mmCIF file of C-alpha atoms and ligand atoms in Angstrom:
data_model
loop_
_atom_site.group_PDB
_atom_site.id
_atom_site.type_symbol
_atom_site.label_atom_id
_atom_site.label_comp_id
_atom_site.label_asym_id
_atom_site.label_seq_id
_atom_site.Cartn_x
_atom_site.Cartn_y
_atom_site.Cartn_z
ATOM 1 C CA MET A 9 62.936 68.009 -157.828
ATOM 2 C CA ALA A 10 61.594 71.559 -158.637
ATOM 3 C CA LYS A 11 61.817 72.839 -162.164
ATOM 4 C CA LYS A 12 65.214 73.367 -162.897
ATOM 5 C CA ASN A 13 66.729 76.642 -163.762
ATOM 6 C CA PHE A 14 67.455 76.878 -167.582
ATOM 7 C CA GLN A 15 71.210 76.800 -167.613
ATOM 8 C CA THR A 16 70.808 73.994 -165.206
ATOM 9 C CA ALA A 17 68.555 72.115 -167.225
ATOM 10 C CA LEU A 18 70.878 72.371 -170.103
ATOM 11 C CA ILE A 19 73.597 70.504 -168.262
ATOM 12 C CA HIS A 20 71.503 68.106 -166.313
ATOM 13 C CA SER A 21 69.221 66.008 -168.539
ATOM 14 C CA ALA A 22 67.381 62.763 -168.048
ATOM 15 C CA TYR A 23 69.863 60.762 -169.905
ATOM 16 C CA GLN A 24 70.415 57.163 -168.295
ATOM 17 C CA ALA A 25 74.132 55.681 -168.655
ATOM 18 C CA PRO A 26 74.428 52.113 -169.413
ATOM 19 C CA GLU A 27 74.732 49.969 -166.099
ATOM 20 C CA GLY A 28 78.001 49.996 -164.536
ATOM 21 C CA PHE A 29 79.399 52.992 -166.846
ATOM 22 C CA ASP A 30 77.999 56.305 -165.286
ATOM 23 C CA ALA A 31 79.542 59.227 -167.165
ATOM 24 C CA PHE A 32 78.285 62.677 -168.317
ATOM 25 C CA PRO A 33 78.668 62.150 -172.205
ATOM 26 C CA VAL A 34 75.794 60.604 -173.997
ATOM 27 C CA GLY A 35 76.969 57.322 -175.703
ATOM 28 C CA ILE A 36 77.338 57.427 -179.517
ATOM 29 C CA HIS A 37 75.195 54.585 -180.616
ATOM 30 C CA HIS A 38 75.575 53.658 -184.446
ATOM 31 C CA ALA A 39 73.195 51.375 -186.168
ATOM 32 C CA SER A 40 71.178 50.316 -189.095
ATOM 33 C CA THR A 41 70.166 47.118 -188.134
ATOM 34 C CA VAL A 42 68.441 47.063 -184.550
ATOM 35 C CA LEU A 43 67.920 43.537 -182.940
ATOM 36 C CA PHE A 44 65.071 41.966 -181.619
ATOM 37 C CA LYS A 45 64.753 39.088 -179.010
ATOM 38 C CA ASN A 46 62.224 37.268 -181.114
ATOM 39 C CA VAL A 47 59.553 37.835 -183.599
ATOM 40 C CA ALA A 48 56.925 38.696 -181.001
ATOM 41 C CA ALA A 49 59.361 41.598 -179.813
ATOM 42 C CA MET A 50 59.623 42.658 -183.333
ATOM 43 C CA ARG A 51 55.956 42.846 -184.115
ATOM 44 C CA ALA A 52 55.124 44.536 -180.737
ATOM 45 C CA ARG A 53 57.546 47.383 -181.465
ATOM 46 C CA ASN A 54 56.268 50.420 -183.328
ATOM 47 C CA TRP A 55 58.711 53.093 -184.726
ATOM 48 C CA GLN A 56 55.717 55.942 -184.700
ATOM 49 C CA GLU A 57 55.384 55.603 -180.664
ATOM 50 C CA LYS A 58 59.250 55.552 -180.231
ATOM 51 C CA SER A 59 58.541 53.128 -177.094
ATOM 52 C CA GLY A 60 61.577 51.317 -178.533
ATOM 53 C CA TYR A 61 64.202 51.153 -181.131
ATOM 54 C CA THR A 62 63.040 49.660 -184.318
ATOM 55 C CA TYR A 63 65.622 50.509 -187.002
ATOM 56 C CA GLY A 64 68.691 53.066 -187.237
ATOM 57 C CA LEU A 65 66.587 55.365 -189.696
ATOM 58 C CA HIS A 66 64.080 56.067 -186.848
ATOM 59 C CA GLY A 67 66.853 56.833 -184.124
ATOM 60 C CA THR A 68 69.086 55.399 -181.640
ATOM 61 C CA PRO A 69 69.550 56.488 -177.795
ATOM 62 C CA THR A 70 71.768 58.994 -179.052
ATOM 63 C CA SER A 71 69.276 60.837 -181.359
ATOM 64 C CA PHE A 72 66.324 60.161 -179.032
ATOM 65 C CA THR A 73 68.495 61.913 -176.216
ATOM 66 C CA LEU A 74 69.038 65.084 -178.530
ATOM 67 C CA GLU A 75 65.383 65.171 -179.525
ATOM 68 C CA ALA A 76 64.173 64.985 -176.011
ATOM 69 C CA ARG A 77 66.422 67.751 -175.002
ATOM 70 C CA LEU A 78 65.555 70.094 -177.744
ATOM 71 C CA ALA A 79 61.937 69.172 -177.187
ATOM 72 C CA GLU A 80 62.457 70.375 -173.586
ATOM 73 C CA ILE A 81 64.387 73.510 -174.218
ATOM 74 C CA GLU A 82 61.569 74.527 -176.449
ATOM 75 C CA GLY A 83 58.638 73.482 -173.995
ATOM 76 C CA GLY A 84 57.518 71.074 -176.729
ATOM 77 C CA ARG A 85 56.557 67.402 -176.466
ATOM 78 C CA HIS A 86 57.886 66.099 -179.748
ATOM 79 C CA CYS A 87 61.099 66.536 -181.939
ATOM 80 C CA LEU A 88 62.304 65.105 -185.020
ATOM 81 C CA LEU A 89 65.744 65.538 -186.379
ATOM 82 C CA ALA A 90 66.538 66.259 -190.185
ATOM 83 C CA PRO A 91 69.888 66.221 -192.003
ATOM 84 C CA SER A 92 69.867 69.818 -192.381
ATOM 85 C CA GLY A 93 67.812 72.917 -191.473
ATOM 86 C CA LEU A 94 66.552 73.108 -194.909
ATOM 87 C CA ALA A 95 65.557 69.581 -194.862
ATOM 88 C CA ALA A 96 63.637 70.213 -191.862
ATOM 89 C CA ILE A 97 61.786 73.052 -193.582
ATOM 90 C CA THR A 98 61.124 70.676 -196.773
ATOM 91 C CA MET A 99 59.701 68.313 -194.139
ATOM 92 C CA VAL A 100 57.183 70.501 -192.828
ATOM 93 C CA ASP A 101 56.071 71.342 -196.288
ATOM 94 C CA LEU A 102 55.597 67.937 -197.700
ATOM 95 C CA ALA A 103 53.919 66.813 -194.303
ATOM 96 C CA LEU A 104 51.286 69.448 -194.501
ATOM 97 C CA LEU A 105 50.733 70.643 -198.032
ATOM 98 C CA LYS A 106 49.116 68.797 -201.071
ATOM 99 C CA SER A 107 48.067 69.766 -204.403
ATOM 100 C CA GLY A 108 45.409 72.535 -204.297
ATOM 101 C CA ASP A 109 46.802 73.967 -201.085
ATOM 102 C CA ASP A 110 48.112 77.274 -200.462
ATOM 103 C CA VAL A 111 50.971 78.399 -197.993
ATOM 104 C CA LEU A 112 52.099 81.850 -197.056
ATOM 105 C CA LEU A 113 55.571 83.031 -196.502
ATOM 106 C CA PRO A 114 57.118 86.045 -195.186
ATOM 107 C CA ASP A 115 58.864 88.116 -197.928
ATOM 108 C CA ASN A 116 61.901 88.022 -195.790
ATOM 109 C CA VAL A 117 62.139 84.414 -195.365
ATOM 110 C CA TYR A 118 65.261 82.193 -195.510
ATOM 111 C CA ASN A 119 65.837 82.156 -199.268
ATOM 112 C CA PRO A 120 66.263 78.516 -199.815
ATOM 113 C CA ASN A 121 62.593 78.346 -198.077
ATOM 114 C CA ARG A 122 61.358 80.580 -200.519
ATOM 115 C CA ASP A 123 63.120 78.777 -203.542
ATOM 116 C CA LEU A 124 61.092 75.496 -201.970
ATOM 117 C CA GLY A 125 57.796 77.689 -202.068
ATOM 118 C CA ASN A 126 58.467 78.604 -205.697
ATOM 119 C CA TRP A 127 59.104 75.138 -206.576
ATOM 120 C CA LEU A 128 56.138 73.645 -205.046
ATOM 121 C CA ALA A 129 54.242 76.398 -206.832
ATOM 122 C CA ARG A 130 55.609 75.438 -210.147
ATOM 123 C CA ASP A 131 55.578 71.677 -210.049
ATOM 124 C CA PHE A 132 53.434 70.324 -207.370
ATOM 125 C CA GLY A 133 50.038 72.338 -207.786
ATOM 126 C CA ILE A 134 50.564 74.296 -204.525
ATOM 127 C CA SER A 135 50.127 78.052 -204.173
ATOM 128 C CA ALA A 136 53.022 79.797 -202.299
ATOM 129 C CA ARG A 137 52.332 83.592 -201.466
ATOM 130 C CA TYR A 138 54.541 85.967 -199.838
ATOM 131 C CA TYR A 139 53.366 88.662 -197.364
ATOM 132 C CA ASP A 140 54.934 91.792 -195.727
ATOM 133 C CA PRO A 141 56.663 90.621 -192.654
ATOM 134 C CA LEU A 142 55.214 93.616 -190.832
ATOM 135 C CA ILE A 143 51.773 92.583 -191.644
ATOM 136 C CA GLY A 144 50.700 91.410 -188.244
ATOM 137 C CA ALA A 145 46.850 90.972 -187.925
ATOM 138 C CA GLY A 146 46.422 91.968 -191.449
ATOM 139 C CA ILE A 147 47.443 88.462 -192.541
ATOM 140 C CA ALA A 148 43.850 87.398 -191.803
ATOM 141 C CA ALA A 149 42.777 89.351 -195.184
ATOM 142 C CA LEU A 150 45.416 87.009 -196.969
ATOM 143 C CA ILE A 151 43.989 83.864 -195.614
ATOM 144 C CA GLN A 152 41.891 81.590 -198.353
ATOM 145 C CA PRO A 153 39.917 78.618 -197.769
ATOM 146 C CA ASN A 154 42.645 76.571 -199.068
ATOM 147 C CA THR A 155 45.433 78.065 -196.924
ATOM 148 C CA ARG A 156 46.936 75.399 -194.631
ATOM 149 C CA LEU A 157 50.350 76.715 -193.290
ATOM 150 C CA ILE A 158 51.811 80.097 -192.540
ATOM 151 C CA TRP A 159 55.527 80.268 -192.127
ATOM 152 C CA THR A 160 57.100 82.927 -189.917
ATOM 153 C CA GLU A 161 60.691 83.625 -189.281
ATOM 154 C CA ALA A 162 61.655 85.934 -186.358
ATOM 155 C CA PRO A 163 63.406 88.204 -187.062
ATOM 156 C CA GLY A 164 63.447 87.569 -191.026
ATOM 157 C CA SER A 165 66.786 86.749 -192.702
ATOM 158 C CA VAL A 166 69.232 89.131 -193.829
ATOM 159 C CA SER A 167 66.813 92.351 -193.662
ATOM 160 C CA MET A 168 65.858 91.375 -189.935
ATOM 161 C CA GLU A 169 62.470 92.724 -189.603
ATOM 162 C CA MET A 170 60.704 91.278 -186.672
ATOM 163 C CA PRO A 171 57.254 89.980 -187.321
ATOM 164 C CA ASP A 172 54.172 90.161 -184.805
ATOM 165 C CA ILE A 173 53.959 86.395 -184.295
ATOM 166 C CA PRO A 174 51.206 86.559 -181.633
ATOM 167 C CA ALA A 175 48.795 88.536 -183.893
ATOM 168 C CA ILE A 176 49.721 86.127 -186.947
ATOM 169 C CA CYS A 177 49.230 83.066 -185.028
ATOM 170 C CA GLN A 178 45.698 84.411 -183.621
ATOM 171 C CA ALA A 179 44.499 85.211 -187.239
ATOM 172 C CA ALA A 180 45.686 81.966 -188.407
ATOM 173 C CA HIS A 181 44.081 79.720 -185.539
ATOM 174 C CA ALA A 182 40.882 81.663 -186.066
ATOM 175 C CA ARG A 183 40.699 80.066 -189.489
ATOM 176 C CA ASN A 184 42.334 76.569 -188.564
ATOM 177 C CA VAL A 185 45.578 77.414 -190.268
ATOM 178 C CA LEU A 186 48.879 76.165 -188.797
ATOM 179 C CA VAL A 187 51.577 78.402 -187.872
ATOM 180 C CA ALA A 188 55.424 77.310 -188.316
ATOM 181 C CA ILE A 189 58.309 79.514 -187.179
ATOM 182 C CA ASP A 190 61.789 79.236 -188.156
ATOM 183 C CA ASN A 191 63.301 79.925 -184.626
ATOM 184 C CA THR A 192 66.814 79.531 -185.701
ATOM 185 C CA TRP A 193 67.920 82.956 -184.823
ATOM 186 C CA SER A 194 66.580 82.651 -181.253
ATOM 187 C CA ALA A 195 68.024 79.208 -180.739
ATOM 188 C CA GLY A 196 64.769 78.778 -178.671
ATOM 189 C CA LEU A 197 66.487 81.000 -176.021
ATOM 190 C CA ALA A 198 65.519 84.803 -176.984
ATOM 191 C CA LEU A 199 62.173 83.861 -178.196
ATOM 192 C CA ARG A 200 59.604 81.424 -176.725
ATOM 193 C CA ALA A 201 57.751 80.302 -179.704
ATOM 194 C CA PHE A 202 55.048 78.208 -178.170
ATOM 195 C CA ASP A 203 54.028 80.773 -175.700
ATOM 196 C CA LEU A 204 53.504 83.128 -178.683
ATOM 197 C CA GLY A 205 51.058 80.680 -180.398
ATOM 198 C CA ALA A 206 53.225 78.743 -183.125
ATOM 199 C CA ASP A 207 52.414 75.242 -183.842
ATOM 200 C CA ILE A 208 55.574 74.187 -184.967
ATOM 201 C CA ILE A 209 58.997 75.257 -184.360
ATOM 202 C CA MET A 210 61.808 74.529 -186.889
ATOM 203 C CA HIS A 211 65.454 75.009 -186.210
ATOM 204 C CA ALA A 212 68.666 74.684 -188.164
ATOM 205 C CA LEU A 213 70.783 73.228 -185.370
ATOM 206 C CA THR A 214 73.644 73.928 -187.782
ATOM 207 C CA LYS A 215 73.959 77.358 -186.353
ATOM 208 C CA TYR A 216 74.113 77.949 -182.275
ATOM 209 C CA GLN A 217 72.950 74.489 -181.151
ATOM 210 C CA SER A 218 76.064 73.117 -182.925
ATOM 211 C CA GLY A 219 78.387 76.188 -182.424
ATOM 212 C CA GLY A 220 81.347 74.485 -184.136
ATOM 213 C CA SER A 221 80.816 75.505 -187.804
ATOM 214 C CA ASP A 222 81.001 71.915 -188.277
ATOM 215 C CA VAL A 223 77.438 70.111 -188.277
ATOM 216 C CA LEU A 224 74.545 70.389 -190.669
ATOM 217 C CA MET A 225 71.217 69.526 -188.792
ATOM 218 C CA GLY A 226 67.849 70.532 -188.322
ATOM 219 C CA ALA A 227 64.889 69.879 -185.981
ATOM 220 C CA VAL A 228 61.137 70.226 -185.786
ATOM 221 C CA ILE A 229 59.373 70.501 -182.532
ATOM 222 C CA THR A 230 55.672 70.180 -181.733
ATOM 223 C CA ARG A 231 53.370 70.154 -178.918
ATOM 224 C CA ASP A 232 50.568 68.107 -180.388
ATOM 225 C CA ASP A 233 50.329 64.464 -180.826
ATOM 226 C CA ALA A 234 48.430 64.372 -184.150
ATOM 227 C CA LEU A 235 50.543 67.088 -185.587
ATOM 228 C CA ASN A 236 53.612 65.270 -184.610
ATOM 229 C CA GLN A 237 52.571 61.984 -186.469
ATOM 230 C CA ARG A 238 51.920 63.804 -189.723
ATOM 231 C CA LEU A 239 55.474 65.308 -189.591
ATOM 232 C CA GLN A 240 56.865 61.952 -188.460
ATOM 233 C CA THR A 241 55.200 60.082 -191.423
ATOM 234 C CA ALA A 242 56.866 62.708 -193.684
ATOM 235 C CA HIS A 243 60.121 62.301 -191.959
ATOM 236 C CA MET A 244 59.862 58.411 -192.587
ATOM 237 C CA ARG A 245 58.868 58.638 -196.194
ATOM 238 C CA LEU A 246 61.615 61.316 -197.026
ATOM 239 C CA GLY A 247 63.988 58.976 -195.383
ATOM 240 C CA LEU A 248 65.595 61.597 -193.228
ATOM 241 C CA GLY A 249 68.400 60.024 -191.198
ATOM 242 C CA VAL A 250 71.048 61.934 -189.341
ATOM 243 C CA GLY A 251 74.609 60.489 -188.392
ATOM 244 C CA MET A 252 75.166 59.882 -184.654
ATOM 245 C CA ASP A 253 78.633 61.389 -184.562
ATOM 246 C CA ASP A 254 77.042 64.761 -185.649
ATOM 247 C CA VAL A 255 73.998 64.152 -183.057
ATOM 248 C CA TYR A 256 76.905 63.655 -180.249
ATOM 249 C CA LEU A 257 78.680 67.025 -181.484
ATOM 250 C CA VAL A 258 75.241 69.018 -180.981
ATOM 251 C CA LEU A 259 74.706 67.119 -177.606
ATOM 252 C CA ARG A 260 78.256 68.257 -176.579
ATOM 253 C CA SER A 261 77.712 71.872 -177.467
ATOM 254 C CA LEU A 262 74.296 72.067 -175.834
ATOM 255 C CA PRO A 263 75.425 72.633 -172.170
ATOM 256 C CA THR A 264 77.196 76.133 -173.205
ATOM 257 C CA MET A 265 74.679 77.034 -175.719
ATOM 258 C CA GLN A 266 73.200 79.684 -173.540
ATOM 259 C CA MET A 267 76.341 81.295 -172.209
ATOM 260 C CA ARG A 268 77.657 81.351 -176.042
ATOM 261 C CA PHE A 269 74.475 82.849 -177.194
ATOM 262 C CA ALA A 270 74.233 85.595 -174.398
ATOM 263 C CA ALA A 271 78.139 86.347 -175.405
ATOM 264 C CA HIS A 272 77.288 86.707 -178.947
ATOM 265 C CA ASP A 273 74.571 88.937 -178.156
ATOM 266 C CA ALA A 274 76.346 91.210 -176.069
ATOM 267 C CA ALA A 275 79.268 91.452 -178.465
ATOM 268 C CA ALA A 276 77.017 92.193 -181.332
ATOM 269 C CA ARG A 277 75.223 95.085 -179.641
ATOM 270 C CA GLN A 278 78.655 96.747 -179.018
ATOM 271 C CA VAL A 279 79.877 96.033 -182.455
ATOM 272 C CA ALA A 280 76.207 97.433 -183.990
ATOM 273 C CA ALA A 281 76.466 100.558 -181.671
ATOM 274 C CA TRP A 282 79.816 101.402 -182.853
ATOM 275 C CA LEU A 283 78.842 101.004 -186.481
ATOM 276 C CA LYS A 284 75.627 103.196 -185.722
ATOM 277 C CA GLN A 285 77.370 106.220 -184.834
ATOM 278 C CA ARG A 286 79.807 105.820 -188.057
ATOM 279 C CA PRO A 287 79.017 108.230 -191.039
ATOM 280 C CA GLU A 288 79.378 105.426 -193.695
ATOM 281 C CA ILE A 289 76.591 103.689 -192.359
ATOM 282 C CA SER A 290 72.693 104.840 -192.812
ATOM 283 C CA LEU A 291 70.797 101.971 -191.264
ATOM 284 C CA VAL A 292 71.569 99.206 -188.520
ATOM 285 C CA LEU A 293 69.233 96.261 -188.871
ATOM 286 C CA HIS A 294 69.468 94.879 -185.488
ATOM 287 C CA PRO A 295 66.205 94.054 -183.540
ATOM 288 C CA ALA A 296 67.545 95.682 -180.630
ATOM 289 C CA PHE A 297 67.991 99.006 -182.519
ATOM 290 C CA PRO A 298 65.265 101.516 -183.378
ATOM 291 C CA ASP A 299 66.532 101.371 -187.025
ATOM 292 C CA CYS A 300 65.214 97.702 -187.329
ATOM 293 C CA PRO A 301 61.546 97.568 -188.589
ATOM 294 C CA GLY A 302 59.691 95.726 -185.817
ATOM 295 C CA HIS A 303 61.980 96.973 -183.056
ATOM 296 C CA GLU A 304 59.045 97.628 -180.549
ATOM 297 C CA ILE A 305 57.955 93.762 -181.375
ATOM 298 C CA TRP A 306 61.192 92.567 -180.375
ATOM 299 C CA GLN A 307 61.040 94.635 -177.022
ATOM 300 C CA ARG A 308 57.679 92.954 -176.298
ATOM 301 C CA ASP A 309 58.507 89.277 -177.387
ATOM 302 C CA CYS A 310 62.220 88.727 -176.887
ATOM 303 C CA ASN A 311 64.378 88.092 -174.154
ATOM 304 C CA GLY A 312 67.800 89.031 -175.792
ATOM 305 C CA ALA A 313 69.151 88.653 -179.460
ATOM 306 C CA ALA A 314 71.519 86.627 -181.495
ATOM 307 C CA GLY A 315 74.857 87.887 -182.787
ATOM 308 C CA LEU A 316 73.640 88.646 -186.237
ATOM 309 C CA PHE A 317 72.871 91.951 -187.761
ATOM 310 C CA SER A 318 72.719 93.982 -190.775
ATOM 311 C CA VAL A 319 73.856 97.334 -191.865
ATOM 312 C CA VAL A 320 72.850 99.385 -194.778
ATOM 313 C CA PHE A 321 75.681 101.660 -195.939
ATOM 314 C CA ASP A 322 75.071 105.461 -197.050
ATOM 315 C CA GLU A 323 73.898 105.583 -200.728
ATOM 316 C CA ARG A 324 77.152 107.516 -201.513
ATOM 317 C CA TYR A 325 78.973 104.365 -201.462
ATOM 318 C CA SER A 326 79.095 102.162 -204.448
ATOM 319 C CA GLU A 327 79.012 98.303 -204.353
ATOM 320 C CA GLU A 328 82.694 98.371 -205.591
ATOM 321 C CA GLN A 329 83.466 100.299 -202.471
ATOM 322 C CA THR A 330 81.434 98.069 -200.051
ATOM 323 C CA ASP A 331 82.829 94.937 -201.722
ATOM 324 C CA ARG A 332 86.247 96.535 -200.968
ATOM 325 C CA PHE A 333 85.349 97.048 -197.297
ATOM 326 C CA VAL A 334 84.304 93.178 -196.940
ATOM 327 C CA ASP A 335 87.451 92.242 -198.704
ATOM 328 C CA SER A 336 89.726 94.203 -196.427
ATOM 329 C CA LEU A 337 88.284 92.677 -193.348
ATOM 330 C CA GLN A 338 90.919 90.444 -191.771
ATOM 331 C CA LEU A 339 89.154 88.762 -188.726
ATOM 332 C CA PHE A 340 85.682 88.677 -190.372
ATOM 333 C CA LYS A 341 85.832 85.980 -193.077
ATOM 334 C CA ILE A 342 83.354 86.012 -195.978
ATOM 335 C CA GLY A 343 81.011 82.800 -195.851
ATOM 336 C CA TYR A 344 77.511 81.723 -195.428
ATOM 337 C CA SER A 345 75.986 80.259 -192.177
ATOM 338 C CA TRP A 346 76.637 81.567 -188.502
ATOM 339 C CA GLY A 347 76.558 80.572 -185.073
ATOM 340 C CA GLY A 348 80.155 79.472 -184.531
ATOM 341 C CA ALA A 349 82.922 81.253 -182.745
ATOM 342 C CA ASN A 350 84.166 82.927 -185.892
ATOM 343 C CA SER A 351 82.939 86.352 -187.124
ATOM 344 C CA LEU A 352 81.518 86.413 -190.645
ATOM 345 C CA CYS A 353 80.551 89.190 -193.097
ATOM 346 C CA VAL A 354 78.366 88.714 -196.324
ATOM 347 C CA PRO A 355 77.240 91.560 -198.816
ATOM 348 C CA TYR A 356 73.746 90.919 -200.237
ATOM 349 C CA ARG A 357 72.137 92.284 -203.366
ATOM 350 C CA ILE A 358 68.919 92.574 -201.333
ATOM 351 C CA GLN A 359 66.813 94.141 -204.060
ATOM 352 C CA GLY A 360 66.553 91.089 -205.944
ATOM 353 C CA MET A 361 65.502 89.284 -202.882
ATOM 354 C CA ARG A 362 62.569 91.171 -201.832
ATOM 355 C CA GLN A 363 59.180 92.126 -203.357
ATOM 356 C CA ASN A 364 59.210 95.570 -201.980
ATOM 357 C CA TRP A 365 62.600 96.933 -200.843
ATOM 358 C CA GLN A 366 62.801 100.686 -200.185
ATOM 359 C CA GLY A 367 66.490 101.001 -199.102
ATOM 360 C CA LYS A 368 69.013 102.733 -201.166
ATOM 361 C CA GLY A 369 72.476 101.770 -199.908
ATOM 362 C CA ILE A 370 74.316 98.547 -200.022
ATOM 363 C CA LEU A 371 73.258 95.925 -197.377
ATOM 364 C CA VAL A 372 76.048 94.110 -195.666
ATOM 365 C CA ARG A 373 75.478 91.452 -192.874
ATOM 366 C CA PHE A 374 77.591 90.473 -189.959
ATOM 367 C CA ASN A 375 77.783 87.442 -187.575
ATOM 368 C CA ILE A 376 79.706 88.272 -184.590
ATOM 369 C CA GLY A 377 81.493 85.474 -183.408
ATOM 370 C CA LEU A 378 83.279 84.988 -179.868
ATOM 371 C CA GLU A 379 86.489 87.262 -180.611
ATOM 372 C CA ASP A 380 87.385 89.951 -178.587
ATOM 373 C CA VAL A 381 85.059 92.897 -179.203
ATOM 374 C CA GLN A 382 87.801 95.633 -179.449
ATOM 375 C CA ASP A 383 89.691 93.648 -182.071
ATOM 376 C CA LEU A 384 86.463 93.133 -183.991
ATOM 377 C CA ILE A 385 85.612 97.181 -184.276
ATOM 378 C CA ALA A 386 89.613 97.693 -185.007
ATOM 379 C CA ASP A 387 89.233 95.404 -188.031
ATOM 380 C CA ILE A 388 85.971 97.232 -189.257
ATOM 381 C CA GLU A 389 87.593 100.513 -188.571
ATOM 382 C CA GLN A 390 90.542 99.645 -190.763
ATOM 383 C CA ALA A 391 88.348 98.057 -193.489
ATOM 384 C CA LEU A 392 86.151 101.236 -193.509
ATOM 385 C CA ALA A 393 89.375 103.526 -194.013
ATOM 386 C CA VAL A 394 90.402 101.359 -196.876
ATOM 387 C CA MET A 395 86.975 101.646 -198.544
HETATM 388 C C1 PLP B 414 70.987 78.410 -191.680
HETATM 389 C C2 PLP B 414 69.469 78.574 -191.827
HETATM 390 C C3 PLP B 414 68.567 77.480 -192.297
HETATM 391 C C4 PLP B 414 68.992 76.201 -192.897
HETATM 392 O O1 PLP B 414 69.978 75.812 -192.301
HETATM 393 P P1 PLP B 414 70.954 74.608 -192.950
HETATM 394 O O2 PLP B 414 71.242 73.550 -191.905
HETATM 395 O O3 PLP B 414 71.983 75.326 -193.566
HETATM 396 O O4 PLP B 414 70.024 73.749 -194.072
HETATM 397 C C5 PLP B 414 67.406 77.926 -192.253
HETATM 398 N N1 PLP B 414 66.639 79.086 -191.873
HETATM 399 C C6 PLP B 414 67.479 79.890 -191.137
HETATM 400 C C7 PLP B 414 67.140 81.214 -190.786
HETATM 401 C C8 PLP B 414 68.911 79.900 -191.248
HETATM 402 O O5 PLP B 414 69.808 80.840 -190.857
#
């Protein structure tokens, strides 16, 4: 059959149901022990090749199916699952860095990734340095002979600057440095990271792939066999197993992911546009809006946006007032993570999180869920009035 439309491919995958039990859902296969017919069969099976099943930690038909689907979505060849997005990040660092090496991270990187970098630097003899997310080709000047890995995140967490991934990849590859992207925001839908040059794509499946606010899981996707083997060895050494019931929940959500993503995107742009014309708000940090640093790069490299954005309140509002705003919201709940049906709102003390933050007002991040947009806007309007 000809290459399928993306939405069709999300629904029709290569999954083979057991003989005599043809149905759409993928079976949930639990196992620690996997049985072999005889000693020769046991010796012939290799966990690294994934040509067969060897031990529950290395996967069952359920997790192999999710890995294959995630690799297909990104246009990759290999996928490894981890018990959280953060565990996937840790696996990448421990697979590719050793004492004496250097890693570069954007100043707006997901904060626990920054904390990991600082830990590696403090206790493991690895240097971790932070770069301006808008550095682009200028990253060449920061690459040292011992630099092994550059992390990117598009857009960066909370402050939402959009990096020039192709320029960073070009500079990195000229010096044989690998580029990993935290592609959680785009779910692999709005930004095609391999096409832009990334070597390693990491996802927090906790967000849109799950969509249920109920699963923690991560993934690392690659195209290169040798690179995958390095990651897979770290995955094994760290013992990163995932629960098959959770894997099933992600498989169950994948067919609707593109439609959910489009709905989050459309609603977020409507809410952001409404906030943009409010006198209380000085900046709307959404990649599709010109206030957002790197907006032109988003226009060039992305095909859509997630349901996530931040606003900076006018500096005449104190933190006490913006906290009152957040506390007065009724439909928007206060909580971390995103990607589910419920809208969320979190205020951040961004000054303490960045090396060079110029903004003056208080930053508040919104995750737009799947509620009615007019209800969400009415909720924000009444909370602004209370503030
Ligand atoms: C949520 C998130 C993670 C971590 O995912 P967990 O599954 O919560 O560990 C990593 N990166 C980004 C950008 C995220 O938003």
